[in-house]
Short mmCIF file of C-alpha atoms in Angstrom, two decimals:
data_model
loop_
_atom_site.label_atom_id
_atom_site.label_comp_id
_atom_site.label_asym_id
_atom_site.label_seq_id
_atom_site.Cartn_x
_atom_site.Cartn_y
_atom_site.Cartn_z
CA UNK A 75 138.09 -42.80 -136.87
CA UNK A 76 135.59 -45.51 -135.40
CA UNK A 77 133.39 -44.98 -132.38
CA UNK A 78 133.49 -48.53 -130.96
CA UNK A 79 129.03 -48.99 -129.94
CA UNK A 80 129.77 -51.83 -127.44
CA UNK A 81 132.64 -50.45 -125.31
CA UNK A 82 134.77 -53.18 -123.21
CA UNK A 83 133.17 -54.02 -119.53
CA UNK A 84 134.71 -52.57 -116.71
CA UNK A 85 137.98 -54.44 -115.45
CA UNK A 86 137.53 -57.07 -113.36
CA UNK A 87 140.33 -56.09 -111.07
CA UNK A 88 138.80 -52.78 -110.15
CA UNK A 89 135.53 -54.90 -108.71
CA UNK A 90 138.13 -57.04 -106.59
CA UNK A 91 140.40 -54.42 -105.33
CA UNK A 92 137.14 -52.69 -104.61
CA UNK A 93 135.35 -55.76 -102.80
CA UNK A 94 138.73 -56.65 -101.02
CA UNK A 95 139.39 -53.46 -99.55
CA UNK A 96 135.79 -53.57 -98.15
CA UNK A 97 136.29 -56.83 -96.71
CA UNK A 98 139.80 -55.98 -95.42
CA UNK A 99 137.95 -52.94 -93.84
CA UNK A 100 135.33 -55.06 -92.04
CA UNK A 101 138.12 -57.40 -90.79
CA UNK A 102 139.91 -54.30 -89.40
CA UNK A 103 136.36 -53.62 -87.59
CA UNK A 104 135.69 -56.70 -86.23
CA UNK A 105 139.64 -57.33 -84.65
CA UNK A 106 139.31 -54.23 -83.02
CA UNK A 107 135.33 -54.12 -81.35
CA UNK A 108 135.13 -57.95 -81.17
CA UNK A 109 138.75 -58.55 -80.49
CA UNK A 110 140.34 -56.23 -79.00
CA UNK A 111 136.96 -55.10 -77.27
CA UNK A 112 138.19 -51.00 -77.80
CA UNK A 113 134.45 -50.11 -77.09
CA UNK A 114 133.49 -50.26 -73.29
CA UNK A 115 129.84 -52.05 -73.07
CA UNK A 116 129.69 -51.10 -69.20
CA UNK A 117 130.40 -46.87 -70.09
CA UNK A 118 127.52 -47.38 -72.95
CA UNK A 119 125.26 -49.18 -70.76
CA UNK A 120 125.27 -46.10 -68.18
CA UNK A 121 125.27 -43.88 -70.96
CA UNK A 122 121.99 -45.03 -72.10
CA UNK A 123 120.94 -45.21 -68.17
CA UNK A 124 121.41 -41.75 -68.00
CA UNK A 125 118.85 -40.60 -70.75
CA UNK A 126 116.12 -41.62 -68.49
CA UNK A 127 112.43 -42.28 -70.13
CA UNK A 128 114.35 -42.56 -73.43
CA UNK A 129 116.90 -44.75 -72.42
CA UNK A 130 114.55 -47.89 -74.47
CA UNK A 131 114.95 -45.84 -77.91
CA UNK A 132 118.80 -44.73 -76.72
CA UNK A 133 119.31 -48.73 -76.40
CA UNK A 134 117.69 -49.71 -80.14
CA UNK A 135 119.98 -46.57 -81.65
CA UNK A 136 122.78 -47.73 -80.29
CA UNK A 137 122.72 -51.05 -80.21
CA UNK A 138 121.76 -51.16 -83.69
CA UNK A 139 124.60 -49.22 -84.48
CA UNK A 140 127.28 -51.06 -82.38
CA UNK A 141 125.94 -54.39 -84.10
CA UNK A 142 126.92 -53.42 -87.11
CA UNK A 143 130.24 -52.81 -85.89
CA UNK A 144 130.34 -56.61 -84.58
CA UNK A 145 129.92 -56.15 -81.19
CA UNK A 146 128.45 -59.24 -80.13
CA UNK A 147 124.57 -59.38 -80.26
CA UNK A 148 124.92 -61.76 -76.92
CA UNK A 149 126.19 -58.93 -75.10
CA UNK A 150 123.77 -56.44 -76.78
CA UNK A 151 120.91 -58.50 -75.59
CA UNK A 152 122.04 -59.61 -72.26
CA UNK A 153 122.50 -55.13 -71.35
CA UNK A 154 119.41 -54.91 -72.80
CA UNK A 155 117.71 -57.44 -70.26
CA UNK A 156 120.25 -55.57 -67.46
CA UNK A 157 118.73 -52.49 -68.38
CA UNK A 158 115.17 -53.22 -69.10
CA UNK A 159 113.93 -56.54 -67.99
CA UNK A 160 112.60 -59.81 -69.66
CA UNK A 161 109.39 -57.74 -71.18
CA UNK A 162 110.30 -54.55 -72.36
CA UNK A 163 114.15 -55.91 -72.80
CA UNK A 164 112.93 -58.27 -75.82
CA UNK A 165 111.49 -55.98 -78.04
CA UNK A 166 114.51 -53.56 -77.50
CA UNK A 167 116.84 -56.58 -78.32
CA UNK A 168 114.39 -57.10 -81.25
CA UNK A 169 114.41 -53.16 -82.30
CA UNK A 170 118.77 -53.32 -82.32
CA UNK A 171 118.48 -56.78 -84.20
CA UNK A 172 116.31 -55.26 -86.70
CA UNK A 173 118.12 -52.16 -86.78
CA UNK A 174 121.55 -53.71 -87.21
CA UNK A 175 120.17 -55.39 -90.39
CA UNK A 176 118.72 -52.42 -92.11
CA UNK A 177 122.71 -50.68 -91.05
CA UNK A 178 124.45 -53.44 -92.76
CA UNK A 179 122.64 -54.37 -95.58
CA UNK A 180 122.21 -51.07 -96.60
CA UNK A 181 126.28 -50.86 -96.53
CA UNK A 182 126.61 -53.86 -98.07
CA UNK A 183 124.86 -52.85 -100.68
CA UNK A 184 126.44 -49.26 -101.79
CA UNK A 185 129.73 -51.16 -101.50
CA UNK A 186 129.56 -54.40 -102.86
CA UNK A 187 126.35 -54.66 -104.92
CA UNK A 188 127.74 -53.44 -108.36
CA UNK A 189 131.28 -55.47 -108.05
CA UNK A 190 128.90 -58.68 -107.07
CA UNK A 191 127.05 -58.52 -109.93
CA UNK A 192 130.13 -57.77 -111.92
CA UNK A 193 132.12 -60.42 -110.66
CA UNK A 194 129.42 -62.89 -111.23
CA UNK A 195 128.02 -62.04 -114.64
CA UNK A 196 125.05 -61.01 -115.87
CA UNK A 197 123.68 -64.36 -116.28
CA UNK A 198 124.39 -65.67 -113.05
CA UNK A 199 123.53 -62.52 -111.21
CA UNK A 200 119.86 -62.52 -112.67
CA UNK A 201 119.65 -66.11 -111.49
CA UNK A 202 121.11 -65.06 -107.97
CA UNK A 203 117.94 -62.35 -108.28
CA UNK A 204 115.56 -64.96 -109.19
CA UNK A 205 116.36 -67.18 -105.77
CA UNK A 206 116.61 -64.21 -103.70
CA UNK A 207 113.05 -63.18 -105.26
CA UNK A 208 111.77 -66.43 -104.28
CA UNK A 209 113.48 -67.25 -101.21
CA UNK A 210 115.68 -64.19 -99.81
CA UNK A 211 112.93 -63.76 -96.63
CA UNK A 212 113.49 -67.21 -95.58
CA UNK A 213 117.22 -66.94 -96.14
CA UNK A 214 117.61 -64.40 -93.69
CA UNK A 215 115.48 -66.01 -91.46
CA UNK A 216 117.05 -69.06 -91.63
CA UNK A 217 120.76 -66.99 -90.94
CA UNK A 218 119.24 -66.30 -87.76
CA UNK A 219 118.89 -69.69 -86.46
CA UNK A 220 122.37 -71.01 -87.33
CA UNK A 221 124.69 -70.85 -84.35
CA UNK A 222 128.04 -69.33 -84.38
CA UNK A 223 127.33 -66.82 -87.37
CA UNK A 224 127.65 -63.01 -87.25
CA UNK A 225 124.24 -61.70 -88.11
CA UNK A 226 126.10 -58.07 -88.86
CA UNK A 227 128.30 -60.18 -91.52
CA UNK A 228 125.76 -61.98 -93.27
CA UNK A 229 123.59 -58.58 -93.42
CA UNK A 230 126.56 -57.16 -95.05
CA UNK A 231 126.57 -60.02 -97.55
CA UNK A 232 123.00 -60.27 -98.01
CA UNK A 233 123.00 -56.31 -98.72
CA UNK A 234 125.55 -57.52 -101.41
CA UNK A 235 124.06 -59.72 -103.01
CA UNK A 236 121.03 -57.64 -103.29
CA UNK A 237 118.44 -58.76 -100.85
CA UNK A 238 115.47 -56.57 -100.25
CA UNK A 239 114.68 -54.18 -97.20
CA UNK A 240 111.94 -55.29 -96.60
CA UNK A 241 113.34 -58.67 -96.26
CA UNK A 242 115.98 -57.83 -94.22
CA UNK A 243 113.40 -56.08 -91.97
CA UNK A 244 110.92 -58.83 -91.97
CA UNK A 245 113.28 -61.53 -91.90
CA UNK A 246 115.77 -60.33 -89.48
CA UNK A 247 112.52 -59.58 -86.80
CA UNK A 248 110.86 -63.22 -86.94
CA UNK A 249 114.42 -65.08 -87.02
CA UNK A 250 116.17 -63.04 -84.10
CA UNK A 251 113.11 -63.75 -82.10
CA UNK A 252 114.27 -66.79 -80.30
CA UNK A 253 117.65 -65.61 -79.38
CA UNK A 254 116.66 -62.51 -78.46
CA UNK A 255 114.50 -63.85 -75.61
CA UNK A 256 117.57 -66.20 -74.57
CA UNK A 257 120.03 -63.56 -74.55
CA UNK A 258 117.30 -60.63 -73.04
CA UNK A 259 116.53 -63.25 -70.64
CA UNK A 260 119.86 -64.17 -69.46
CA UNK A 261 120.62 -60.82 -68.98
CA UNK A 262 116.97 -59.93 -67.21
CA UNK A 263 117.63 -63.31 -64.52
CA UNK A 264 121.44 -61.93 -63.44
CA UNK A 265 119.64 -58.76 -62.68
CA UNK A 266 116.16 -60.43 -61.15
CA UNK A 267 118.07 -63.49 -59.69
CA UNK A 268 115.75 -65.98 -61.39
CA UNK A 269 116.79 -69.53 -62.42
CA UNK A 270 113.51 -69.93 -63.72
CA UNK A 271 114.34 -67.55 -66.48
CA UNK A 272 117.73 -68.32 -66.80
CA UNK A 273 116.76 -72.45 -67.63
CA UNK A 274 113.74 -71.53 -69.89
CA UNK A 275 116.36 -69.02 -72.05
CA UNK A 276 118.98 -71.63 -72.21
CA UNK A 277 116.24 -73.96 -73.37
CA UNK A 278 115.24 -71.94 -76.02
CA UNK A 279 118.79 -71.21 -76.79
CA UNK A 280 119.15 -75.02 -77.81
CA UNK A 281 116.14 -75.80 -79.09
CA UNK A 282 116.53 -72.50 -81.95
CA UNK A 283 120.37 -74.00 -82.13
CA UNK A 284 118.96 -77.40 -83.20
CA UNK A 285 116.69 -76.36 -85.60
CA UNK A 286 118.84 -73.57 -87.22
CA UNK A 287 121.80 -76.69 -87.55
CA UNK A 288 119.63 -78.81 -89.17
CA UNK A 289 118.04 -75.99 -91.63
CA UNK A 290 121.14 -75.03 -92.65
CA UNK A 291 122.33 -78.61 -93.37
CA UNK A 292 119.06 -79.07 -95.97
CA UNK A 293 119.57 -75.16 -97.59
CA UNK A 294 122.96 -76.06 -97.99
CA UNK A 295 122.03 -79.26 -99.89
CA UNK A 296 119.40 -77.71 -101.77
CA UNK A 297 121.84 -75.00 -103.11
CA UNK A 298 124.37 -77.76 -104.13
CA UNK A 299 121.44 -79.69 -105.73
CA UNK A 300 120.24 -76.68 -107.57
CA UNK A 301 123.28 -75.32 -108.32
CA UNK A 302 124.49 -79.09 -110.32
CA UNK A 303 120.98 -78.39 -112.13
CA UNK A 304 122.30 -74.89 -113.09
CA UNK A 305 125.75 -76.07 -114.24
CA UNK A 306 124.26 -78.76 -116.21
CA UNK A 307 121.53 -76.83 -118.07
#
């Protein structure tokens, strides 16, 4: 009898059933807390109310942990500025952001990292290390500022694909920065009554929608132009 020294690689099928069950399982999550809204914002918000002095910390916990769930950050933010107000309200929003990304990456990771790589192949895998080596920070960053895209879903992918803590961390704090002050202040100007506040967060709203539209237009170019240079050497 033969030992065979280079064994067959695992099946491909396992690494799909394995990365569509996860997805399946995050589309379950997101019909029923973004969708069918089963968690009530309002009973959390007096919740938090009620731990007095702590009720800042109680707000990043939470938050961070209902983000990953796909509550809308919007919301998130907005209690936050309810709770808090325009000063202290931002760098809650900013903790929960934060937060949220170090929660889903780090899921994303344990459950899709090894089917990624496997699906992809060694060869392209190391080269999807090699861009997230040079550029995963500014990737993340860049997430932030594109309108209309769940930051909780894109920290599960980036966790996937293997981006760093740190990067997630880093990234996720200097590109939720803008809306965090729209959506803190929103929420701080129902509470205060200011228009001031309310116009200077829906300018800043625009502006960081402008700019993250247009940045994703040229990274999305760039990937197409490296990725012909790939296929072609």
């Amino acid at each position: 009898m033969t030992v065979d020294d280079n064994p067959a690689p695992p099946s491909r099928r396992r690494h799909i059933t394995r990365l569509a069950v996860f997805a399946a399982l995050l589309l379950g999550v997101f019909y029923l807390v973004a969708v069918a809204r089963v968690i009530d914002l309002d009973a959390v918000r007096r919740a938090v109310s009620a731990t007095g002095p702590a009720a800042p910390l109680a707000y990043v916990v939470v938050s961070a942990v209902l983000g990953a769930l796909f509550v809308p950050g919007s919301l998130l933010a907005a209690g936050s500025g309810l709770l808090f107000g325009p000063v202290l309200g931002i760098f809650v929003t900013l903790g929960a952001a934060v937060g949220t990304a170090v929660v889903a990456s780090r899921i994303g990771r344990r459950a899709g990292r090894n089917s990624a790589r496997a699906l992809l192949g060694t060869e392209r895998a190391d080269r999807v290390d090699e861009l997230i080596e040079r550029g995963g920070l500014w990737a993340v960053v860049g997430q932030r500022f594109v309108p209309g895209l769940s930051d909780a879903l894109a920290s599960y992918a980036f966790g996937a694909f293997g981006v760093p803590l740190w990067q997630m961390v880093v990234g996720s704090f200097i590109g939720s920065a803008p809306r965090a002050f729209a959506y803190t202040a929103l929420g701080a100007s129902i509470a205060n009554r200011s228009s001031a506040l309310a116009y200077s967060a829906i300018a800043v709203w625009c502006v960081s929608a402008v700019v993250g539209a247009f940045g994703a237009r040229r990274g999305y170019r760039k990937w197409r132009e490296h990725a012909r240079r790939g296929e072609g050497g």
